[in-house]
Tab-separated table of C-alpha atoms and ligand atoms in Angstrom:
chain	number	residue	atom	x	y	z
R	1	MET	CA	84.298	11.134	260.915
R	2	ASP	CA	85.312	13.663	258.262
R	3	LEU	CA	88.891	14.825	258.145
R	4	ILE	CA	89.312	18.627	258.998
R	5	ARG	CA	90.277	20.521	255.995
R	6	ALA	CA	93.118	22.342	257.836
R	7	GLN	CA	94.775	23.654	254.680
R	8	GLU	CA	91.425	25.111	253.372
R	9	ARG	CA	90.953	26.626	256.644
R	10	MET	CA	94.353	28.290	256.722
R	11	LEU	CA	93.549	29.874	253.223
R	12	THR	CA	89.981	30.950	254.013
R	13	HIS	CA	89.333	31.547	257.827
R	14	PRO	CA	89.762	35.135	259.146
R	15	ALA	CA	91.927	33.882	262.078
R	16	HIS	CA	94.393	32.837	259.462
R	17	ALA	CA	94.560	35.953	257.354
R	18	GLN	CA	97.991	37.364	256.676
R	19	VAL	CA	99.020	40.304	258.894
R	20	LEU	CA	99.694	43.376	256.745
R	21	GLY	CA	103.475	43.372	256.313
R	22	ASN	CA	106.179	44.716	254.412
R	23	PRO	CA	105.649	43.735	250.807
R	24	ASP	CA	109.425	42.775	250.220
R	25	TYR	CA	108.711	39.999	252.573
R	26	ALA	CA	105.629	38.580	250.691
R	27	PHE	CA	107.273	35.427	249.858
R	28	GLY	CA	108.878	34.888	253.204
R	29	ALA	CA	111.662	36.173	255.411
R	30	ALA	CA	115.204	34.960	255.928
R	31	PHE	CA	117.841	35.527	258.447
R	32	VAL	CA	121.440	34.961	257.075
R	33	ALA	CA	124.261	34.907	259.728
R	34	ASP	CA	123.562	38.194	261.279
R	35	HIS	CA	120.762	40.102	259.262
R	36	PHE	CA	117.153	39.816	258.164
R	37	CYS	CA	116.316	39.892	254.417
R	38	PRO	CA	113.627	38.935	252.029
R	39	ILE	CA	113.622	35.259	251.279
R	40	LEU	CA	114.588	35.754	247.577
R	41	GLU	CA	117.641	37.814	248.483
R	42	ALA	CA	118.947	35.184	251.011
R	43	SER	CA	122.259	33.518	250.047
R	44	ILE	CA	124.987	31.510	251.518
R	45	PRO	CA	128.802	31.317	250.839
R	46	ILE	CA	129.539	28.470	248.388
R	47	ILE	CA	132.226	27.270	250.628
R	48	ASP	CA	129.835	26.803	253.554
R	49	ALA	CA	130.229	23.040	254.767
R	50	GLY	CA	126.404	22.809	255.103
R	51	LEU	CA	126.245	22.974	251.266
R	52	PHE	CA	129.298	20.880	250.266
R	53	HIS	CA	129.296	18.462	253.046
R	54	ALA	CA	125.695	18.367	254.163
R	55	ASP	CA	127.363	19.262	257.451
R	56	ALA	CA	124.572	20.859	259.456
R	57	VAL	CA	121.796	20.342	261.848
R	58	TYR	CA	118.445	21.862	261.597
R	59	ASP	CA	114.911	22.057	262.925
R	60	VAL	CA	111.554	23.089	261.800
R	61	VAL	CA	108.732	24.524	263.973
R	62	SER	CA	105.093	25.450	262.644
R	63	VAL	CA	103.011	28.400	263.308
R	64	SER	CA	99.192	28.196	262.955
R	65	GLY	CA	96.669	30.833	263.820
R	66	GLY	CA	99.479	33.203	264.833
R	67	ALA	CA	101.070	30.794	267.453
R	68	PHE	CA	104.091	28.485	267.460
R	69	PHE	CA	103.617	24.950	268.438
R	70	ARG	CA	105.835	23.388	271.146
R	71	LEU	CA	108.443	25.948	270.359
R	72	GLU	CA	110.673	25.254	273.522
R	73	GLU	CA	110.816	21.474	272.711
R	74	HIS	CA	111.797	22.269	269.066
R	75	GLN	CA	114.497	24.483	270.441
R	76	ALA	CA	115.690	21.905	273.111
R	77	ARG	CA	115.875	19.281	270.344
R	78	PHE	CA	117.855	21.674	268.110
R	79	ALA	CA	120.294	22.344	270.935
R	80	ARG	CA	120.806	18.611	271.443
R	81	ALA	CA	121.513	18.263	267.664
R	82	CYS	CA	124.045	21.100	267.883
R	83	ALA	CA	126.009	19.281	270.750
R	84	ALA	CA	125.725	15.953	268.909
R	85	ILE	CA	127.495	17.234	265.798
R	86	ARG	CA	129.734	19.716	267.785
R	87	VAL	CA	128.585	22.924	266.276
R	88	ARG	CA	128.249	25.990	268.325
R	89	ASN	CA	125.023	28.096	267.886
R	90	PRO	CA	126.122	31.703	267.778
R	91	PHE	CA	122.998	32.674	269.479
R	92	ASP	CA	121.422	31.544	272.916
R	93	ARG	CA	118.016	30.306	273.190
R	94	GLU	CA	116.336	33.599	273.998
R	95	LYS	CA	118.013	35.237	270.865
R	96	GLU	CA	117.239	32.196	268.724
R	97	ALA	CA	113.557	32.415	269.608
R	98	GLU	CA	113.599	36.128	269.001
R	99	ILE	CA	114.888	35.631	265.417
R	100	LEU	CA	112.196	33.056	264.677
R	101	HIS	CA	109.451	35.286	265.948
R	102	GLU	CA	110.713	38.153	263.942
R	103	LEU	CA	110.907	36.231	260.820
R	104	VAL	CA	107.195	35.279	261.139
R	105	ALA	CA	106.292	38.799	262.009
R	106	ARG	CA	108.320	40.339	259.122
R	107	ALA	CA	106.538	37.873	256.686
R	108	GLY	CA	103.127	38.685	258.292
R	109	LEU	CA	102.260	35.042	258.395
R	110	ARG	CA	99.567	33.465	260.653
R	111	ASP	CA	100.645	29.903	259.356
R	112	ALA	CA	104.159	29.340	258.710
R	113	TYR	CA	106.730	26.785	258.217
R	114	VAL	CA	109.854	27.935	260.211
R	115	TRP	CA	113.229	26.458	259.574
R	116	TRP	CA	116.502	27.057	261.011
R	117	THR	CA	120.048	25.626	261.054
R	118	VAL	CA	123.491	25.969	262.231
R	119	THR	CA	125.929	24.685	259.626
R	120	ARG	CA	129.607	23.799	260.138
R	121	GLY	CA	130.000	26.984	258.238
R	122	LEU	CA	133.332	28.287	256.974
R	123	PRO	CA	136.171	25.813	256.911
R	124	PRO	CA	139.648	26.708	258.356
R	125	MET	CA	142.254	27.622	255.918
R	126	GLY	CA	145.216	26.165	257.731
R	127	ARG	CA	146.803	22.785	257.285
R	128	ASN	CA	145.483	19.988	259.538
R	129	GLU	CA	142.853	22.109	261.081
R	130	MET	CA	139.810	20.221	259.825
R	131	VAL	CA	140.350	17.859	262.926
R	132	ASP	CA	139.415	20.817	265.222
R	133	PRO	CA	135.682	21.669	265.426
R	134	LEU	CA	136.610	24.986	267.052
R	135	LYS	CA	138.487	26.138	263.976
R	136	PHE	CA	135.221	26.311	261.782
R	137	GLU	CA	133.135	29.416	261.737
R	138	ASN	CA	129.761	27.925	262.319
R	139	ARG	CA	126.826	29.753	260.745
R	140	PHE	CA	123.232	30.454	261.638
R	141	TYR	CA	120.592	30.668	258.891
R	142	ALA	CA	116.843	30.673	259.221
R	143	MET	CA	113.626	31.375	257.219
R	144	ALA	CA	109.800	31.644	257.673
R	145	VAL	CA	107.543	30.800	254.609
R	146	PRO	CA	103.879	30.076	254.313
R	147	PHE	CA	102.990	26.719	255.980
R	148	VAL	CA	103.694	23.820	253.790
R	149	PHE	CA	101.528	20.598	253.802
R	150	MET	CA	103.345	17.435	252.657
R	151	PHE	CA	99.926	16.184	251.500
R	152	ASP	CA	96.917	18.338	250.802
R	153	ASP	CA	93.566	18.127	252.474
R	154	ASP	CA	92.231	15.646	249.726
R	155	GLN	CA	95.250	13.393	250.011
R	156	ARG	CA	95.066	13.436	253.863
R	157	ALA	CA	91.305	12.595	253.724
R	158	ARG	CA	91.569	9.727	251.400
R	159	GLY	CA	94.848	8.323	252.749
R	160	VAL	CA	98.071	8.249	250.938
R	161	ASP	CA	99.814	5.323	249.101
R	162	LEU	CA	102.994	4.287	250.771
R	163	VAL	CA	105.849	2.206	249.476
R	164	VAL	CA	108.421	0.341	251.700
R	165	SER	CA	111.717	0.732	250.018
R	166	ARG	CA	113.479	-2.172	248.769
R	167	ASP	CA	116.407	-0.493	247.408
R	168	HIS	CA	117.346	1.849	250.234
R	169	ILE	CA	117.685	1.530	253.961
R	170	ARG	CA	117.697	4.392	256.406
R	171	ILE	CA	121.252	5.203	257.289
R	172	PRO	CA	122.369	3.366	260.619
R	173	ALA	CA	122.568	5.471	263.527
R	174	ARG	CA	126.294	4.772	264.172
R	175	ALA	CA	126.961	6.452	260.669
R	176	VAL	CA	124.547	9.441	260.969
R	177	ASP	CA	122.433	9.803	264.164
R	178	PRO	CA	118.821	10.496	262.978
R	179	ARG	CA	118.002	12.015	266.390
R	180	ALA	CA	120.179	14.899	265.566
R	181	LYS	CA	117.912	16.315	262.751
R	182	ASN	CA	120.421	16.820	259.933
R	183	PHE	CA	121.114	17.390	256.250
R	184	HIS	CA	121.684	13.772	255.233
R	185	TRP	CA	118.697	13.109	253.094
R	186	LEU	CA	119.935	10.942	250.091
R	187	ASP	CA	118.551	7.755	251.463
R	188	MET	CA	115.150	9.208	252.029
R	189	GLN	CA	115.056	11.132	248.791
R	190	MET	CA	116.281	8.057	246.669
R	191	ALA	CA	113.495	5.969	248.483
R	192	LEU	CA	111.052	8.514	247.583
R	193	PHE	CA	111.970	8.291	243.724
R	194	GLU	CA	111.598	4.576	244.213
R	195	ALA	CA	108.274	5.017	245.574
R	196	GLY	CA	107.217	7.092	242.564
R	197	ASP	CA	108.685	4.575	240.178
R	198	ARG	CA	106.513	1.879	242.039
R	199	GLY	CA	103.306	4.006	241.784
R	200	GLY	CA	103.309	5.270	245.316
R	201	GLU	CA	103.188	8.628	246.931
R	202	TRP	CA	105.646	8.362	249.633
R	203	ALA	CA	108.469	6.102	251.011
R	204	VAL	CA	108.959	4.398	254.242
R	205	LEU	CA	112.451	3.087	255.020
R	206	THR	CA	113.658	0.114	257.207
R	207	ASP	CA	117.095	-0.607	258.720
R	208	ALA	CA	119.233	-3.303	257.364
R	209	ASP	CA	117.120	-6.148	259.112
R	210	GLY	CA	113.756	-4.955	257.765
R	211	TYR	CA	112.543	-3.195	260.878
R	212	LEU	CA	110.766	0.058	260.328
R	213	ALA	CA	112.969	3.259	260.864
R	214	GLU	CA	110.983	6.203	259.453
R	215	ALA	CA	109.302	7.663	256.432
R	216	THR	CA	111.008	10.188	254.202
R	217	GLY	CA	110.909	13.401	256.342
R	218	ALA	CA	108.266	11.809	258.789
R	219	ASN	CA	107.721	9.279	261.600
R	220	ILE	CA	105.806	6.078	260.767
R	221	PHE	CA	102.968	4.695	262.987
R	222	ALA	CA	100.647	1.577	262.750
R	223	ILE	CA	97.877	0.533	264.812
R	224	VAL	CA	98.547	-3.202	265.654
R	225	ASP	CA	95.842	-5.051	267.829
R	226	GLY	CA	94.473	-1.811	269.036
R	227	THR	CA	97.853	-0.366	270.170
R	228	VAL	CA	99.359	2.744	268.465
R	229	VAL	CA	102.884	1.749	267.724
R	230	THR	CA	105.974	3.443	266.351
R	231	PRO	CA	109.564	2.571	265.948
R	232	ASP	CA	111.722	3.074	269.215
R	233	SER	CA	115.002	3.721	267.346
R	234	GLY	CA	116.658	4.553	263.961
R	235	CYS	CA	114.446	7.738	263.581
R	236	LEU	CA	114.105	11.351	264.601
R	237	GLU	CA	112.196	11.837	267.831
R	238	GLY	CA	109.508	13.705	266.232
R	239	ILE	CA	107.673	16.460	267.973
R	240	THR	CA	104.507	15.393	266.098
R	241	ARG	CA	105.264	11.827	267.085
R	242	GLN	CA	105.251	13.016	270.770
R	243	SER	CA	102.090	14.820	270.235
R	244	VAL	CA	100.347	11.699	268.807
R	245	MET	CA	101.520	9.786	271.984
R	246	ASP	CA	100.168	12.614	274.225
R	247	LEU	CA	96.756	12.587	272.424
R	248	CYS	CA	96.565	8.827	272.642
R	249	GLN	CA	97.112	9.063	276.458
R	250	GLU	CA	94.354	11.701	276.609
R	251	LEU	CA	92.104	9.232	274.691
R	252	GLY	CA	92.983	6.231	276.740
R	253	ILE	CA	94.403	4.487	273.710
R	254	PRO	CA	97.420	2.226	274.456
R	255	THR	CA	100.780	3.158	272.787
R	256	ALA	CA	104.248	1.598	272.431
R	257	CYS	CA	107.542	2.512	270.989
R	258	ARG	CA	109.322	-0.702	269.895
R	259	ARG	CA	110.708	-2.533	267.077
R	260	ILE	CA	108.298	-3.029	264.187
R	261	HIS	CA	109.089	-5.321	261.239
R	262	ALA	CA	107.897	-3.923	258.030
R	263	ASP	CA	105.714	-7.062	257.478
R	264	GLU	CA	103.492	-5.588	260.388
R	265	LEU	CA	102.216	-2.967	258.091
R	266	LYS	CA	100.596	-5.574	255.947
R	267	THR	CA	98.229	-6.708	258.817
R	268	ALA	CA	98.102	-3.224	260.690
R	269	GLN	CA	94.643	-1.841	261.280
R	270	GLU	CA	95.771	1.498	260.377
R	271	VAL	CA	99.062	3.257	259.137
R	272	PHE	CA	99.915	6.833	259.370
R	273	MET	CA	102.741	9.289	259.237
R	274	THR	CA	103.476	12.322	261.365
R	275	THR	CA	105.565	15.461	260.593
R	276	THR	CA	105.462	19.127	261.511
R	277	ALA	CA	104.803	19.975	257.745
R	278	GLY	CA	101.625	18.023	257.499
R	279	SER	CA	100.599	16.825	261.058
R	280	ILE	CA	99.115	13.362	260.907
R	281	MET	CA	98.848	11.866	257.473
R	282	PRO	CA	96.694	8.571	257.120
R	283	ALA	CA	97.829	5.851	254.617
R	284	ARG	CA	95.451	3.860	252.550
R	285	SER	CA	97.706	1.455	251.053
R	286	VAL	CA	101.250	-0.025	251.571
R	287	ASP	CA	102.935	-1.499	248.681
R	288	GLY	CA	99.784	-1.345	246.613
R	289	LYS	CA	97.686	-3.200	249.120
R	290	PRO	CA	94.837	-1.549	250.907
R	291	VAL	CA	95.535	-1.075	254.647
R	292	PHE	CA	93.556	-3.684	256.577
R	293	GLY	CA	91.276	-4.052	253.581
R	294	HIS	CA	89.623	-0.709	254.021
R	295	GLY	CA	91.700	1.185	251.467
R	296	GLY	CA	90.899	4.628	253.026
R	297	ALA	CA	92.240	6.762	255.810
R	298	GLY	CA	91.750	4.857	259.083
R	299	GLU	CA	89.181	6.183	261.634
R	300	LEU	CA	91.635	6.715	264.590
R	301	SER	CA	94.151	8.326	262.367
R	302	VAL	CA	91.456	10.846	261.346
R	303	ARG	CA	90.367	11.319	264.864
R	304	LEU	CA	93.949	12.044	265.898
R	305	HIS	CA	94.464	14.386	263.019
R	306	ASN	CA	91.437	16.286	263.881
R	307	LEU	CA	92.076	16.485	267.586
R	308	TYR	CA	95.563	17.638	266.864
R	309	TRP	CA	94.453	20.702	264.828
R	310	GLU	CA	91.469	21.311	267.138
R	311	LYS	CA	93.668	21.485	270.242
R	312	ARG	CA	96.310	23.567	268.533
R	313	TRP	CA	93.918	26.268	267.449
R	314	ALA	CA	92.594	26.175	271.078
R	315	GLY	CA	96.086	27.044	272.341
R	316	TRP	CA	97.584	23.700	272.929
R	317	HIS	CA	101.453	24.239	273.686
R	318	ALA	CA	101.041	27.503	271.842
R	319	THR	CA	103.515	30.413	272.027
R	320	PRO	CA	101.834	33.539	270.334
R	321	VAL	CA	104.071	35.183	267.729
R	322	ARG	CA	105.309	38.553	268.741
R	323	TYR	CA	104.201	40.462	265.594
R	324	ASP	CA	105.332	43.646	267.308
R	325	LEU	CA	108.922	42.726	266.448
R	326	ALA	CA	108.370	43.510	262.773
R	327	LYS	CA	107.928	47.049	263.605
R	328	GLN	CA	111.505	47.513	264.673
R	329	GLU	CA	112.455	47.491	261.079
R	330	HIS	CA	110.721	50.753	260.477
R	331	GLN	CA	112.274	52.599	263.444
R	332	PRO	CA	114.955	55.081	262.678
H	1	PLP	C1	113.772	12.330	259.068
H	1	PLP	C2	112.542	12.857	259.804
H	1	PLP	N1	111.824	12.134	260.616
H	1	PLP	C3	110.665	12.514	261.324
H	1	PLP	C4	110.313	13.900	261.205
H	1	PLP	C5	109.125	14.271	261.889
H	1	PLP	O1	109.534	15.297	262.975
H	1	PLP	P1	108.552	16.382	263.483
H	1	PLP	O2	107.349	15.765	263.926
H	1	PLP	O3	109.368	16.953	264.849
H	1	PLP	O4	108.541	17.352	262.452
H	1	PLP	C6	110.924	14.714	260.180
H	1	PLP	C7	110.585	16.181	260.215
H	1	PLP	O5	111.091	16.900	259.282
H	1	PLP	C8	112.248	14.349	259.608
H	1	PLP	O6	112.844	15.021	258.689
């Protein structure tokens, strides 16, 4: 089965053509605290704790063919993340959704990467006030830019080369809980550089005992004895990960969330990663060794990839973008 060239389709198919919008927003749209602006004009105060302490939670939802995917679930996960790190979202869920819709509408995008965050924001100026989360002025920022693929069509079709990091482990959940999607990225970024140094294209991280946690910015899956398995802890509960579970159920393929030692990747039938910015990404090698001797994208990985996109474009968990919101801008 050939992998659907989703990126090519987004660039060429009329259903994905950009909506005629305001040219100021050609590179994307941003929302900064309380107002919309073209993405190149967006800025944040240098004293924002999101910047100087990576003190923030965020989420990313995608739009394809003019519709959000699992928007409510992304918003629910984001609300849990805010609660976990004790920041207050200045907007309720309805207003938050409206901002995300309007960003996509202003940018005129049919396929978008939509990112939003609440940072700890502006710190209190008084003595000893840092102990009180209520003393910070939490800030909301968001943006919509053209959809980003972590790996392009060719890479997904041939499978990517993964490296399991030896030098870095994923931060333990008791230090920074990976379920609250957050700005702590150094472990994953350093592992990515290590992967590059070792001739790979992407990194996978384990916990201190060698059990898989997640990949850089993505969940990791393996197919072991016909069962699609993914780690049950130490990782973000990815929305794409959940989508894979749902697709497997539909196809009658057994799944399990469990502890997986990194060594299991050596004998797995297939290996793939999942993330919003790239969907399902088959791997062809792990640490320089072809996955299960086939050395290409696995058959089931490609099937899941294709089903994911076909179902999305047919309206699966879709919320159509409210393009009419962009018009408000031109009203007197
Ligand atoms: C650390 C991490 N794990 C997993 C994922 C995948 O999550 P989702 O499928 O919800 O995009 C992401 C997405 O950015 C991530 O940053």
